[in-house]
Amino acid sequence: MVDQDLRSTALEAVHRSLGATFTDFAGWQMPVRYDSDLAEHRAVRESAGIFDLSHMGEIHLRGPRAGEALDHALAGKLSAMSVGRAKYSLLLTEDGGVIDDVITYRLAQDHFLVVANASNAEVDSHELTERAKGFDVEVDDASDRTSLIAVQGPASEQILLDALLGADGGVEGITAEDLTSMRNYRFAAGSYRGHELLIARTGYTGEDGFELYVSDELAAALWEQLSAAGGDRLTPCGLACRDTLRLEAGMPLYGNELGRDIFPAQTGMERVVALSSKGDFVGRAGIEAADLSDRPVLVGLVADGRRAARAGAQVRDGEGREVGAIASGALSPTLGHPIAMAFVRTDVAEPGTELIADVRGKDLPVRVVELPFYRRG
């Protein structure tokens, strides 16, 4: 049964035809899996998976001062980014906490695209609109007319070449060389069947891969074309395996490792904040004034066996004293043992430190390790 209160992407009919199981994610009806979480996870690590990420937000800023507006609005220095590049950044509160983590693409000298997490898309759009006031820039929230399809995994480049860049691929303005020479956090812009298409070498899985932005009306055609060309190399993947993939790669999830009450330095993201390379921006004063001496920091935890600590579980030291809490945890499909990211006191954050995590009332010995847990070879 369809929940009438949930929003659907332009690909919902495709997902239903594939037998997807759905979940409510940030007010959207999204496929959580099609068959097996484990099989989908392994497909991305070993070949390729295709994801519908159309619940994400796409916010355009156009105008001669668009770069300056984003320098003011975000923690990074976006005005220094070249056309054709993308940059990870943070949208901060006045106090220095994290409203959202975003990726910004520079489409032209006076045109940027900010991609927001689904749970924060409307908030981000409002914040960017407010922060752009006083600059010569137009903010256009295109989330309701844009679909986002990700193809992730070691076979992703060849699948895109086979699907889109042949004589009948329907893509213009993007060549095979554009794709094969594209580095991480770069993109190419062209058209697909007469409509704008953006192909970026970005992703949230820890694997090589691409994210494709296209109009809603062509999303199903693009998905089917990629799937047909991918064949057995390409597996439809839901949000469940996307979560275990990003956890293995040590990538933060808003609401778990990021939030309004969490400063970037607590998660090791102080490098994302351009304190030395630009002037004032929203959140700068809050970060500079913050006392982080008693704030917990994010670490990786590993354990033996098959039981995994879940988000919210308590972490204790050897004396039984509470020293932190799990932010995200799972049994790693790739590594075969439990992993977690947790916020813990700085005095127990050194790699090699032995701690205890609570797993449904039972003690699980864990060890602090450096992030990420997994790096592609």
Coordinates of C-alpha atoms in Angstrom, one line a residue:
M1 CA 0.0 0.0 0.0
V2 CA 1.3 3.5 -0.9
D3 CA 1.4 6.0 1.9
Q4 CA -0.3 9.1 0.4
D5 CA 1.5 11.4 2.8
L6 CA 5.0 10.4 1.4
R7 CA 6.6 11.9 -1.7
S8 CA 7.6 9.7 -4.5
T9 CA 10.4 10.0 -7.0
A10 CA 9.9 9.9 -10.8
L11 CA 11.3 6.3 -10.7
E12 CA 8.7 4.8 -8.3
A13 CA 7.0 2.7 -11.0
V14 CA 10.4 1.3 -12.0
H15 CA 11.2 0.3 -8.5
R16 CA 7.8 -1.4 -8.1
S17 CA 8.4 -3.4 -11.3
L18 CA 11.7 -4.6 -9.8
G19 CA 10.0 -5.8 -6.6
A20 CA 11.5 -3.2 -4.3
T21 CA 10.7 -3.0 -0.6
F22 CA 10.0 0.7 0.4
T23 CA 10.7 2.7 3.5
D24 CA 9.9 6.2 4.7
F25 CA 13.1 8.3 4.4
A26 CA 12.9 12.0 5.2
G27 CA 9.3 12.0 4.0
W28 CA 10.0 10.2 0.8
Q29 CA 8.9 6.7 -0.2
M30 CA 12.3 5.2 -1.2
P31 CA 13.4 1.6 -2.1
V32 CA 15.3 0.2 0.9
R33 CA 16.2 -3.0 -0.9
Y34 CA 15.2 -5.1 -3.9
D35 CA 16.3 -8.5 -2.9
S36 CA 19.2 -8.9 -0.4
D37 CA 21.1 -6.1 1.4
L38 CA 24.2 -8.3 1.3
A39 CA 24.0 -9.1 -2.4
E40 CA 23.4 -5.4 -3.2
H41 CA 26.4 -4.3 -1.1
R42 CA 28.7 -6.8 -2.7
A43 CA 27.6 -5.9 -6.1
V44 CA 28.8 -2.3 -5.6
R45 CA 32.1 -3.5 -4.2
E46 CA 32.7 -6.1 -6.9
S47 CA 30.9 -4.8 -10.0
A48 CA 28.3 -2.0 -9.9
G49 CA 25.1 -0.9 -8.4
I50 CA 22.4 1.6 -9.5
F51 CA 20.7 3.9 -7.0
D52 CA 17.8 6.3 -7.1
L53 CA 18.8 9.3 -5.1
S54 CA 16.2 11.7 -6.4
H55 CA 15.1 12.6 -2.9
M56 CA 18.2 14.8 -2.6
G57 CA 17.8 18.5 -3.1
E58 CA 19.3 20.5 -6.0
I59 CA 19.6 24.3 -5.5
H60 CA 21.0 26.5 -8.2
L61 CA 22.6 29.9 -7.6
R62 CA 23.1 32.1 -10.6
G63 CA 24.5 35.6 -10.9
P64 CA 27.8 37.6 -11.0
R65 CA 28.2 37.3 -7.3
A66 CA 27.1 33.7 -6.9
G67 CA 30.6 32.6 -5.7
E68 CA 30.8 35.4 -3.1
A69 CA 27.3 34.5 -1.9
L70 CA 28.4 30.9 -1.4
D71 CA 31.6 32.0 0.4
H72 CA 29.4 33.8 2.8
A73 CA 26.8 31.0 3.1
L74 CA 29.1 27.9 3.3
A75 CA 32.2 26.9 5.3
G76 CA 34.4 26.4 2.2
K77 CA 35.8 28.9 -0.3
L78 CA 33.6 28.1 -3.3
S79 CA 34.6 31.2 -5.3
A80 CA 38.1 29.8 -5.9
M81 CA 36.8 26.6 -7.5
S82 CA 37.2 26.1 -11.2
V83 CA 34.4 25.5 -13.6
G84 CA 34.0 21.7 -14.0
R85 CA 34.8 20.9 -10.4
A86 CA 32.9 20.0 -7.3
K87 CA 33.6 20.6 -3.6
Y88 CA 32.4 19.1 -0.4
S89 CA 31.4 21.7 2.2
L90 CA 29.2 22.4 5.2
L91 CA 26.3 24.7 5.9
L92 CA 26.7 25.9 9.4
T93 CA 24.6 27.5 12.1
E94 CA 25.6 30.9 13.5
D95 CA 27.0 29.0 16.5
G96 CA 29.2 26.8 14.3
G97 CA 27.1 23.6 14.3
V98 CA 26.3 21.7 11.1
I99 CA 23.0 22.3 9.4
D100 CA 24.0 20.0 6.5
D101 CA 26.9 18.7 4.5
V102 CA 26.6 19.5 0.8
I103 CA 28.4 19.1 -2.5
T104 CA 28.6 22.2 -4.7
Y105 CA 29.3 22.1 -8.5
R106 CA 30.6 25.1 -10.4
L107 CA 28.7 24.8 -13.7
A108 CA 29.9 28.3 -15.0
Q109 CA 31.6 31.3 -13.7
D110 CA 28.3 32.7 -12.5
H111 CA 26.4 29.4 -11.9
F112 CA 26.7 26.9 -9.0
L113 CA 24.6 23.9 -8.1
V114 CA 24.4 22.9 -4.4
V115 CA 23.2 19.4 -3.6
A116 CA 21.6 18.9 -0.2
N117 CA 20.6 15.9 1.8
A118 CA 16.9 14.9 1.5
S119 CA 16.1 15.6 5.2
N120 CA 17.5 19.1 4.9
A121 CA 16.7 20.1 1.3
E122 CA 14.0 22.6 2.2
V123 CA 15.9 24.1 5.1
D124 CA 19.1 24.4 3.0
S125 CA 17.1 26.1 0.2
H126 CA 15.7 28.6 2.7
E127 CA 19.1 29.2 4.4
L128 CA 20.8 29.8 1.0
T129 CA 18.1 32.2 -0.1
E130 CA 18.3 34.2 3.1
R131 CA 22.1 34.2 3.0
A132 CA 22.2 35.3 -0.6
K133 CA 20.3 38.5 0.1
G134 CA 22.5 41.5 -0.6
F135 CA 24.4 39.7 -3.3
D136 CA 23.6 39.9 -7.0
V137 CA 22.4 36.3 -7.3
E138 CA 19.2 34.3 -8.0
V139 CA 18.5 31.2 -5.9
D140 CA 16.5 28.5 -7.8
D141 CA 15.4 25.3 -6.0
A142 CA 15.1 22.7 -8.7
S143 CA 14.6 19.7 -6.4
D144 CA 11.0 19.1 -7.6
R145 CA 12.1 18.7 -11.2
T146 CA 15.4 17.0 -11.0
S147 CA 16.2 13.3 -10.7
L148 CA 19.5 11.9 -9.5
I149 CA 20.7 8.4 -10.4
A150 CA 24.0 7.0 -9.1
V151 CA 26.0 4.2 -10.7
Q152 CA 28.7 3.1 -8.2
G153 CA 31.3 0.4 -8.4
P154 CA 34.4 -0.7 -10.3
A155 CA 32.4 -1.4 -13.5
S156 CA 30.6 1.9 -13.4
E157 CA 32.8 3.7 -16.0
Q158 CA 32.5 1.0 -18.6
I159 CA 28.7 0.7 -18.0
L160 CA 28.3 4.4 -18.7
L161 CA 30.4 4.2 -21.8
D162 CA 28.4 1.3 -23.1
A163 CA 25.0 2.8 -22.2
L164 CA 25.3 6.5 -23.1
L165 CA 28.3 7.3 -25.3
G166 CA 27.7 5.1 -28.3
A167 CA 26.0 6.3 -31.5
D168 CA 22.5 5.6 -30.1
G169 CA 23.2 6.7 -26.5
G170 CA 21.3 9.9 -26.7
V171 CA 24.0 12.0 -25.1
E172 CA 25.5 15.1 -26.7
G173 CA 28.2 17.4 -25.5
I174 CA 30.0 14.7 -23.4
T175 CA 32.6 12.4 -25.0
A176 CA 34.1 9.1 -24.0
E177 CA 37.3 10.9 -23.2
D178 CA 35.5 13.3 -20.9
L179 CA 34.3 10.3 -18.9
T180 CA 37.5 8.2 -18.9
S181 CA 39.7 11.2 -18.0
M182 CA 37.3 12.6 -15.4
R183 CA 38.9 12.7 -11.9
N184 CA 37.1 12.5 -8.6
Y185 CA 35.0 15.6 -7.8
R186 CA 34.9 16.6 -11.5
F187 CA 31.9 16.6 -13.8
A188 CA 30.9 17.0 -17.5
A189 CA 27.7 18.8 -18.7
G190 CA 25.8 18.0 -21.8
S191 CA 22.4 16.8 -22.9
Y192 CA 20.4 13.6 -22.9
R193 CA 17.6 13.3 -25.4
G194 CA 17.6 17.1 -25.7
H195 CA 17.5 17.8 -21.9
E196 CA 20.3 18.9 -19.6
L197 CA 22.5 16.1 -18.2
L198 CA 25.2 16.4 -15.6
I199 CA 27.6 13.4 -15.0
A200 CA 29.8 13.8 -11.9
R201 CA 32.5 11.5 -10.6
T202 CA 31.1 11.6 -7.0
G203 CA 29.4 9.2 -4.7
Y204 CA 28.7 8.0 -1.2
T205 CA 29.9 4.4 -1.3
G206 CA 33.7 4.5 -1.1
E207 CA 33.9 3.1 -4.6
D208 CA 34.6 4.7 -8.0
G209 CA 31.3 5.8 -9.5
F210 CA 29.2 8.5 -11.0
E211 CA 26.1 10.6 -10.2
L212 CA 23.8 11.6 -13.0
Y213 CA 21.4 14.6 -12.8
V214 CA 18.6 14.7 -15.3
S215 CA 15.1 16.1 -15.6
D216 CA 12.3 14.0 -13.9
E217 CA 10.7 13.3 -17.3
L218 CA 13.7 11.4 -18.5
A219 CA 14.7 9.6 -15.3
A220 CA 12.9 6.3 -16.2
A221 CA 14.4 6.3 -19.7
L222 CA 17.9 6.9 -18.3
W223 CA 17.5 4.2 -15.6
E224 CA 16.3 1.6 -18.2
Q225 CA 19.1 2.5 -20.6
L226 CA 21.8 2.1 -18.0
S227 CA 20.2 -1.1 -16.7
A228 CA 20.0 -2.6 -20.2
A229 CA 23.6 -1.8 -21.0
G230 CA 24.8 -2.9 -17.5
G231 CA 23.1 -6.3 -17.7
D232 CA 24.4 -8.7 -15.1
R233 CA 27.2 -6.2 -14.2
L234 CA 24.6 -3.7 -12.7
T235 CA 22.4 -4.4 -9.7
P236 CA 19.5 -2.2 -8.5
C237 CA 20.4 -1.1 -4.9
G238 CA 18.4 0.4 -2.1
L239 CA 19.2 2.6 0.8
A240 CA 20.0 -0.2 3.2
C241 CA 23.2 -1.2 1.4
R242 CA 24.0 2.5 0.7
D243 CA 24.2 2.9 4.5
T244 CA 26.6 0.0 5.1
L245 CA 28.7 1.1 2.1
R246 CA 29.1 4.6 3.4
L247 CA 29.8 3.3 6.9
E248 CA 32.6 1.1 5.7
A249 CA 34.0 4.1 3.9
G250 CA 33.8 6.2 7.1
M251 CA 31.5 8.7 5.5
P252 CA 29.3 10.7 7.9
L253 CA 25.5 10.6 7.8
Y254 CA 23.5 13.7 8.8
G255 CA 21.6 13.0 12.0
N256 CA 24.2 10.4 13.1
E257 CA 27.7 11.8 12.7
L258 CA 26.6 15.4 11.8
G259 CA 24.1 17.7 13.5
R260 CA 23.4 21.2 14.7
D261 CA 25.0 20.4 18.1
I262 CA 28.2 18.9 16.5
F263 CA 31.1 21.1 15.5
P264 CA 33.1 20.1 12.4
A265 CA 36.3 19.6 14.4
Q266 CA 34.6 16.9 16.4
T267 CA 34.3 14.8 13.3
G268 CA 37.7 15.6 11.9
M269 CA 36.3 18.0 9.4
E270 CA 38.1 21.2 10.5
R271 CA 39.9 21.0 7.1
V272 CA 36.6 21.7 5.4
V273 CA 36.2 25.1 7.2
A274 CA 38.1 27.8 5.4
L275 CA 39.2 29.9 8.4
S276 CA 42.5 30.9 6.8
S277 CA 41.6 31.3 3.1
K278 CA 38.6 33.6 3.3
G279 CA 36.9 36.3 5.4
D280 CA 33.7 36.2 7.4
F281 CA 31.1 33.6 6.8
V282 CA 28.1 32.3 8.7
G283 CA 29.4 30.1 11.5
R284 CA 32.9 31.5 11.6
A285 CA 32.5 33.5 14.9
G286 CA 30.8 30.5 16.5
I287 CA 33.6 28.1 15.6
E288 CA 36.3 30.6 16.7
A289 CA 34.6 31.1 20.1
A290 CA 33.9 27.4 20.7
D291 CA 35.5 25.6 23.6
L292 CA 36.0 22.0 22.3
S293 CA 38.1 20.7 25.3
D294 CA 35.2 18.7 26.7
R295 CA 33.6 17.7 23.5
P296 CA 33.7 14.1 22.3
V297 CA 35.4 13.2 19.0
L298 CA 34.4 10.7 16.3
V299 CA 36.4 7.5 16.1
G300 CA 36.1 4.1 14.4
L301 CA 35.5 1.0 16.5
V302 CA 35.9 -2.7 15.4
A303 CA 35.0 -5.9 17.2
D304 CA 35.1 -9.6 16.7
G305 CA 32.2 -11.9 16.1
R306 CA 28.9 -11.1 14.4
R307 CA 27.0 -8.9 16.9
A308 CA 27.1 -5.2 16.0
A309 CA 26.5 -2.2 18.2
R310 CA 23.8 0.2 16.9
A311 CA 23.3 3.9 16.9
G312 CA 22.7 5.3 20.4
A313 CA 24.4 2.4 22.2
Q314 CA 26.5 3.3 25.2
V315 CA 30.3 3.0 25.0
R316 CA 32.3 2.4 28.3
D317 CA 35.9 2.1 29.4
G318 CA 37.4 -0.9 31.1
E319 CA 36.2 0.4 34.5
G320 CA 32.6 0.5 33.4
R321 CA 32.5 4.3 33.1
E322 CA 30.5 5.8 30.2
V323 CA 32.8 7.5 27.7
G324 CA 30.6 7.9 24.6
A325 CA 28.0 6.6 22.3
I326 CA 27.7 4.8 19.0
A327 CA 26.7 7.1 16.1
S328 CA 26.4 4.3 13.4
G329 CA 27.1 0.6 13.6
A330 CA 26.7 -2.5 11.5
L331 CA 28.2 -5.9 10.7
S332 CA 30.5 -5.1 7.8
P333 CA 29.6 -7.2 4.7
T334 CA 33.0 -6.5 3.2
L335 CA 35.2 -7.1 6.2
G336 CA 33.1 -9.7 8.0
H337 CA 33.2 -8.2 11.5
P338 CA 31.3 -5.5 13.4
I339 CA 32.2 -1.9 12.8
A340 CA 30.9 1.4 14.2
M341 CA 31.6 5.1 14.3
A342 CA 31.2 6.6 17.8
F343 CA 31.7 9.8 19.7
V344 CA 34.0 9.3 22.6
R345 CA 36.0 11.3 25.1
T346 CA 39.3 12.5 23.8
D347 CA 41.3 10.6 26.4
V348 CA 40.1 7.3 25.0
A349 CA 40.2 8.2 21.3
E350 CA 43.7 6.9 20.5
P351 CA 43.8 4.0 18.0
G352 CA 44.3 0.7 19.9
T353 CA 42.3 1.8 22.9
E354 CA 40.1 -1.1 24.2
L355 CA 36.5 -0.1 25.1
I356 CA 33.2 -1.8 25.6
A357 CA 30.0 -1.2 23.6
D358 CA 26.5 -2.2 24.8
V359 CA 24.7 -4.6 22.4
R360 CA 21.1 -5.1 23.7
G361 CA 22.3 -5.3 27.3
K362 CA 25.4 -7.4 26.7
D363 CA 29.0 -6.2 26.6
L364 CA 30.9 -6.2 23.3
P365 CA 34.7 -5.6 23.5
V366 CA 35.7 -3.0 20.8
R367 CA 38.9 -1.4 19.8
V368 CA 39.5 2.1 18.5
V369 CA 40.8 2.3 14.9
E370 CA 41.5 5.0 12.4
L371 CA 38.8 5.8 9.8
P372 CA 37.9 4.7 7.2
F373 CA 37.4 1.0 7.7
Y374 CA 37.6 0.3 4.0
R375 CA 39.5 1.8 1.1
R376 CA 39.1 0.7 -2.5
G377 CA 42.2 -0.9 -3.9

